[in-house]
PDB file of C-alpha atoms in Angstrom:
ATOM      1  CA  MET A  13      75.457  93.409  85.186  1.00 46.00           C
ATOM      2  CA  GLY A  14      76.430  93.290  81.520  1.00 55.00           C
ATOM      3  CA  SER A  15      77.061  96.759  80.087  1.00 87.00           C
ATOM      4  CA  GLU A  16      78.840  97.333  76.771  1.00 92.00           C
ATOM      5  CA  ILE A  17      80.281 100.234  74.809  1.00 94.00           C
ATOM      6  CA  ARG A  18      81.529  99.989  71.203  1.00 95.00           C
ATOM      7  CA  LEU A  19      84.475 102.098  70.121  1.00 96.00           C
ATOM      8  CA  ARG A  20      86.577 102.769  67.056  1.00 94.00           C
ATOM      9  CA  THR A  21      90.240 103.773  67.136  1.00 95.00           C
ATOM     10  CA  ARG A  22      92.096 105.041  64.092  1.00 92.00           C
ATOM     11  CA  SER A  23      95.706 104.416  65.135  1.00 93.00           C
ATOM     12  CA  ALA A  24      97.890 102.502  67.578  1.00 93.00           C
ATOM     13  CA  ASP A  25      98.230 105.714  69.605  1.00 95.00           C
ATOM     14  CA  GLU A  26      94.438 105.969  69.919  1.00 95.00           C
ATOM     15  CA  THR A  27      94.289 102.323  71.021  1.00 96.00           C
ATOM     16  CA  ARG A  28      96.879 103.174  73.697  1.00 96.00           C
ATOM     17  CA  GLU A  29      94.739 106.171  74.722  1.00 97.00           C
ATOM     18  CA  VAL A  30      91.741 103.851  75.159  1.00 97.00           C
ATOM     19  CA  GLY A  31      93.964 101.647  77.324  1.00 97.00           C
ATOM     20  CA  ALA A  32      94.898 104.687  79.412  1.00 97.00           C
ATOM     21  CA  ALA A  33      91.228 105.635  79.841  1.00 97.00           C
ATOM     22  CA  ILE A  34      90.442 102.096  80.976  1.00 97.00           C
ATOM     23  CA  ALA A  35      93.359 102.177  83.417  1.00 97.00           C
ATOM     24  CA  ARG A  36      91.927 105.268  85.123  1.00 96.00           C
ATOM     25  CA  ALA A  37      88.879 103.178  86.074  1.00 95.00           C
ATOM     26  CA  LEU A  38      90.857 100.214  87.412  1.00 96.00           C
ATOM     27  CA  VAL A  39      91.282  99.433  91.094  1.00 95.00           C
ATOM     28  CA  PRO A  40      93.512  96.873  92.825  1.00 95.00           C
ATOM     29  CA  GLY A  41      92.203  93.369  92.244  1.00 93.00           C
ATOM     30  CA  ASP A  42      90.753  94.083  88.789  1.00 95.00           C
ATOM     31  CA  VAL A  43      91.063  91.639  85.907  1.00 93.00           C
ATOM     32  CA  VAL A  44      90.866  92.727  82.267  1.00 96.00           C
ATOM     33  CA  SER A  45      90.231  89.973  79.730  1.00 95.00           C
ATOM     34  CA  LEU A  46      91.451  90.822  76.214  1.00 94.00           C
ATOM     35  CA  THR A  47      90.027  88.949  73.252  1.00 93.00           C
ATOM     36  CA  GLY A  48      89.878  89.371  69.495  1.00 91.00           C
ATOM     37  CA  ASP A  49      91.894  88.846  66.371  1.00 87.00           C
ATOM     38  CA  LEU A  50      95.591  88.011  66.320  1.00 85.00           C
ATOM     39  CA  GLY A  51      97.437  91.312  65.882  1.00 85.00           C
ATOM     40  CA  ALA A  52      94.373  93.425  66.696  1.00 91.00           C
ATOM     41  CA  GLY A  53      96.084  95.511  69.356  1.00 92.00           C
ATOM     42  CA  LYS A  54      95.722  93.680  72.671  1.00 93.00           C
ATOM     43  CA  THR A  55      99.303  94.415  73.732  1.00 92.00           C
ATOM     44  CA  THR A  56      99.024  97.962  72.370  1.00 94.00           C
ATOM     45  CA  LEU A  57      96.029  98.574  74.621  1.00 96.00           C
ATOM     46  CA  VAL A  58      97.926  97.158  77.620  1.00 95.00           C
ATOM     47  CA  GLN A  59     100.836  99.510  76.812  1.00 96.00           C
ATOM     48  CA  GLY A  60      98.507 102.484  77.240  1.00 96.00           C
ATOM     49  CA  SER A  61      97.047 101.107  80.458  1.00 96.00           C
ATOM     50  CA  ALA A  62     100.460 100.333  81.913  1.00 96.00           C
ATOM     51  CA  ARG A  63     101.797 103.788  81.073  1.00 96.00           C
ATOM     52  CA  GLU A  64      98.768 105.373  82.761  1.00 97.00           C
ATOM     53  CA  LEU A  65      99.452 103.192  85.817  1.00 96.00           C
ATOM     54  CA  GLY A  66     102.998 104.534  86.072  1.00 96.00           C
ATOM     55  CA  VAL A  67     104.984 101.833  84.273  1.00 95.00           C
ATOM     56  CA  THR A  68     108.092 103.295  82.646  1.00 93.00           C
ATOM     57  CA  ASP A  69     109.553 100.010  81.334  1.00 91.00           C
ATOM     58  CA  PRO A  70     108.666  98.939  77.780  1.00 88.00           C
ATOM     59  CA  VAL A  71     105.580  96.710  77.703  1.00 90.00           C
ATOM     60  CA  ALA A  72     105.954  93.755  75.339  1.00 83.00           C
ATOM     61  CA  SER A  73     103.719  90.846  74.436  1.00 77.00           C
ATOM     62  CA  PRO A  74     103.978  87.991  76.934  1.00 66.00           C
ATOM     63  CA  THR A  75     103.355  85.391  74.207  1.00 64.00           C
ATOM     64  CA  PHE A  76     106.544  83.397  74.734  1.00 58.00           C
ATOM     65  CA  VAL A  77     107.082  84.048  78.447  1.00 58.00           C
ATOM     66  CA  LEU A  78     103.377  83.686  79.354  1.00 72.00           C
ATOM     67  CA  VAL A  79     103.518  86.263  82.173  1.00 76.00           C
ATOM     68  CA  ARG A  80     105.211  89.643  82.411  1.00 79.00           C
ATOM     69  CA  GLU A  81     105.111  91.629  85.611  1.00 84.00           C
ATOM     70  CA  TYR A  82     105.474  95.402  85.743  1.00 90.00           C
ATOM     71  CA  ARG A  83     105.735  97.835  88.622  1.00 91.00           C
ATOM     72  CA  GLY A  84     103.849 101.078  88.481  1.00 90.00           C
ATOM     73  CA  SER A  85     101.478 102.643  90.961  1.00 92.00           C
ATOM     74  CA  LEU A  86     100.410  99.027  91.605  1.00 92.00           C
ATOM     75  CA  PRO A  87     101.621  95.622  90.389  1.00 92.00           C
ATOM     76  CA  ILE A  88     100.547  94.786  86.832  1.00 92.00           C
ATOM     77  CA  TYR A  89     100.496  91.240  85.525  1.00 89.00           C
ATOM     78  CA  HIS A  90     100.271  90.803  81.754  1.00 86.00           C
ATOM     79  CA  VAL A  91      99.358  87.206  80.914  1.00 83.00           C
ATOM     80  CA  ASP A  92      99.024  85.454  77.554  1.00 80.00           C
ATOM     81  CA  VAL A  93      97.183  82.126  77.529  1.00 73.00           C
ATOM     82  CA  TYR A  94      97.161  81.738  73.728  1.00 65.00           C
ATOM     83  CA  ARG A  95      99.669  78.875  73.647  1.00 60.00           C
ATOM     84  CA  LEU A  96      98.222  77.012  76.625  1.00 55.00           C
ATOM     85  CA  GLU A  97      96.079  74.122  75.500  1.00 56.00           C
ATOM     86  CA  ARG A  98      94.341  73.051  78.688  1.00 51.00           C
ATOM     87  CA  ILE A  99      92.869  74.811  81.711  1.00 54.00           C
ATOM     88  CA  GLN A 100      95.230  72.732  83.881  1.00 54.00           C
ATOM     89  CA  GLU A 101      98.206  74.417  82.175  1.00 59.00           C
ATOM     90  CA  VAL A 102      96.794  77.783  83.226  1.00 55.00           C
ATOM     91  CA  LEU A 103      96.421  76.554  86.797  1.00 56.00           C
ATOM     92  CA  ASP A 104      99.959  75.116  86.706  1.00 63.00           C
ATOM     93  CA  LEU A 105     101.152  78.563  85.664  1.00 61.00           C
ATOM     94  CA  GLY A 106      99.975  79.775  89.065  1.00 61.00           C
ATOM     95  CA  PHE A 107      97.054  81.731  87.651  1.00 62.00           C
ATOM     96  CA  GLU A 108      95.222  81.881  90.965  1.00 66.00           C
ATOM     97  CA  ASP A 109      98.299  83.496  92.547  1.00 64.00           C
ATOM     98  CA  LEU A 110      98.290  86.164  89.828  1.00 62.00           C
ATOM     99  CA  LEU A 111      94.853  87.329  90.948  1.00 73.00           C
ATOM    100  CA  ASP A 112      96.616  89.695  93.320  1.00 75.00           C
ATOM    101  CA  PRO A 113      94.165  91.789  95.360  1.00 84.00           C
ATOM    102  CA  HIS A 114      96.778  94.579  95.294  1.00 88.00           C
ATOM    103  CA  GLY A 115      97.450  94.481  91.536  1.00 91.00           C
ATOM    104  CA  VAL A 116      95.770  94.455  88.137  1.00 94.00           C
ATOM    105  CA  VAL A 117      95.815  91.514  85.718  1.00 91.00           C
ATOM    106  CA  PHE A 118      95.520  91.839  81.928  1.00 94.00           C
ATOM    107  CA  ILE A 119      94.879  88.480  80.220  1.00 90.00           C
ATOM    108  CA  GLU A 120      95.368  88.189  76.475  1.00 89.00           C
ATOM    109  CA  TRP A 121      93.050  85.526  75.017  1.00 82.00           C
ATOM    110  CA  GLY A 122      91.090  85.632  78.276  1.00 83.00           C
ATOM    111  CA  GLY A 123      88.015  84.152  76.606  1.00 83.00           C
ATOM    112  CA  ALA A 124      89.833  80.804  76.537  1.00 78.00           C
ATOM    113  CA  ILE A 125      89.778  80.680  80.340  1.00 77.00           C
ATOM    114  CA  GLU A 126      86.473  82.434  80.967  1.00 82.00           C
ATOM    115  CA  GLY A 127      85.528  79.883  83.640  1.00 79.00           C
ATOM    116  CA  LEU A 128      88.572  80.883  85.693  1.00 80.00           C
ATOM    117  CA  LEU A 129      87.915  84.617  85.550  1.00 85.00           C
ATOM    118  CA  PRO A 130      86.393  86.307  88.581  1.00 87.00           C
ATOM    119  CA  ASP A 131      82.689  87.152  88.405  1.00 89.00           C
ATOM    120  CA  SER A 132      83.539  90.845  88.157  1.00 91.00           C
ATOM    121  CA  HIS A 133      85.955  91.661  85.368  1.00 93.00           C
ATOM    122  CA  LEU A 134      86.280  93.871  82.328  1.00 96.00           C
ATOM    123  CA  GLU A 135      86.259  92.304  78.876  1.00 96.00           C
ATOM    124  CA  VAL A 136      87.856  94.146  75.970  1.00 97.00           C
ATOM    125  CA  GLU A 137      87.420  92.695  72.483  1.00 96.00           C
ATOM    126  CA  LEU A 138      89.509  94.130  69.645  1.00 96.00           C
ATOM    127  CA  HIS A 139      89.181  93.588  65.903  1.00 94.00           C
ATOM    128  CA  ALA A 140      91.304  94.990  63.104  1.00 92.00           C
ATOM    129  CA  LEU A 141      89.360  96.666  60.339  1.00 89.00           C
ATOM    130  CA  GLU A 142      90.480  96.177  56.760  1.00 77.00           C
ATOM    131  CA  GLY A 143      93.146  98.292  55.146  1.00 66.00           C
ATOM    132  CA  ASP A 144      94.659 100.403  57.900  1.00 76.00           C
ATOM    133  CA  GLU A 145      95.239 100.872  61.625  1.00 85.00           C
ATOM    134  CA  GLU A 146      91.570 101.229  62.531  1.00 91.00           C
ATOM    135  CA  ARG A 147      90.270  98.993  65.277  1.00 93.00           C
ATOM    136  CA  GLU A 148      86.832  98.165  66.546  1.00 95.00           C
ATOM    137  CA  VAL A 149      86.866  97.823  70.325  1.00 96.00           C
ATOM    138  CA  ALA A 150      84.044  96.510  72.506  1.00 96.00           C
ATOM    139  CA  VAL A 151      84.352  97.086  76.248  1.00 96.00           C
ATOM    140  CA  ARG A 152      82.057  95.013  78.453  1.00 95.00           C
ATOM    141  CA  ALA A 153      81.602  95.196  82.208  1.00 93.00           C
ATOM    142  CA  ARG A 154      80.963  91.834  83.822  1.00 92.00           C
ATOM    143  CA  GLY A 155      79.660  91.459  87.352  1.00 90.00           C
ATOM    144  CA  PRO A 156      78.663  93.789  90.174  1.00 89.00           C
ATOM    145  CA  GLY A 157      82.178  95.145  90.758  1.00 87.00           C
ATOM    146  CA  TRP A 158      81.806  97.424  87.722  1.00 91.00           C
ATOM    147  CA  ALA A 159      78.341  98.811  88.458  1.00 87.00           C
ATOM    148  CA  ALA A 160      79.569 101.907  90.305  1.00 87.00           C
ATOM    149  CA  ARG A 161      82.403 102.608  87.847  1.00 91.00           C
ATOM    150  CA  TRP A 162      80.643 101.975  84.538  1.00 92.00           C
ATOM    151  CA  VAL A 163      79.199 105.466  84.044  1.00 90.00           C
ATOM    152  CA  ASP A 164      82.601 107.103  84.580  1.00 91.00           C
ATOM    153  CA  LEU A 165      84.374 104.606  82.321  1.00 93.00           C
ATOM    154  CA  SER A 166      81.741 104.943  79.619  1.00 92.00           C
ATOM    155  CA  GLY A 167      82.075 108.736  79.760  1.00 91.00           C
ATOM    156  CA  SER A 168      85.864 108.651  79.509  1.00 93.00           C
ATOM    157  CA  LEU A 169      85.639 106.429  76.407  1.00 93.00           C
ATOM    158  CA  GLY A 170      82.996 108.604  74.714  1.00 87.00           C
ATOM    159  CA  SER A 171      85.306 110.293  72.216  1.00 89.00           C
ATOM    160  CA  TRP A 172      86.002 106.924  70.559  1.00 92.00           C
ATOM    161  CA  ARG A 173      82.389 105.773  70.540  1.00 90.00           C
ATOM    162  CA  ALA A 174      81.526 104.045  67.261  1.00 82.00           C
ATOM    163  CA  ALA A 175      78.800 105.700  65.217  1.00 65.00           C
TER     164      ALA A 175
END
């Protein structure tokens, strides 16, 4: 399965709202791969998802710590593989252990480790548009695990659908 929806957000708050809408579709064991431009809003989107999943702590970029863990209604792992140069470094990080069947994993720069991602995952690609806070967001369902949830997720993202 390879479904896609294209969105446009006009502010950081709207990007967080998209993250919250995505979070409502997540179930334990899900992986969300975040790709796109540097500074395009990957962490901002995770902030909205984490808040929707009951996290009350501030959500910050894991760039320099590589992994941040948050507790909400389920464990949330926020991973950044941007500074890792080889797949082995990702494995040394304990990546396979982060694929917690009871939690949700958000991976910034997930495209760099696509071969390690589970067959079923959600891919979110963000790009900054020139001149302001607008973002173009593409959400793609990968694998059979999203087939039953795609219609609901697509509907909940409808208000941001790009023209």
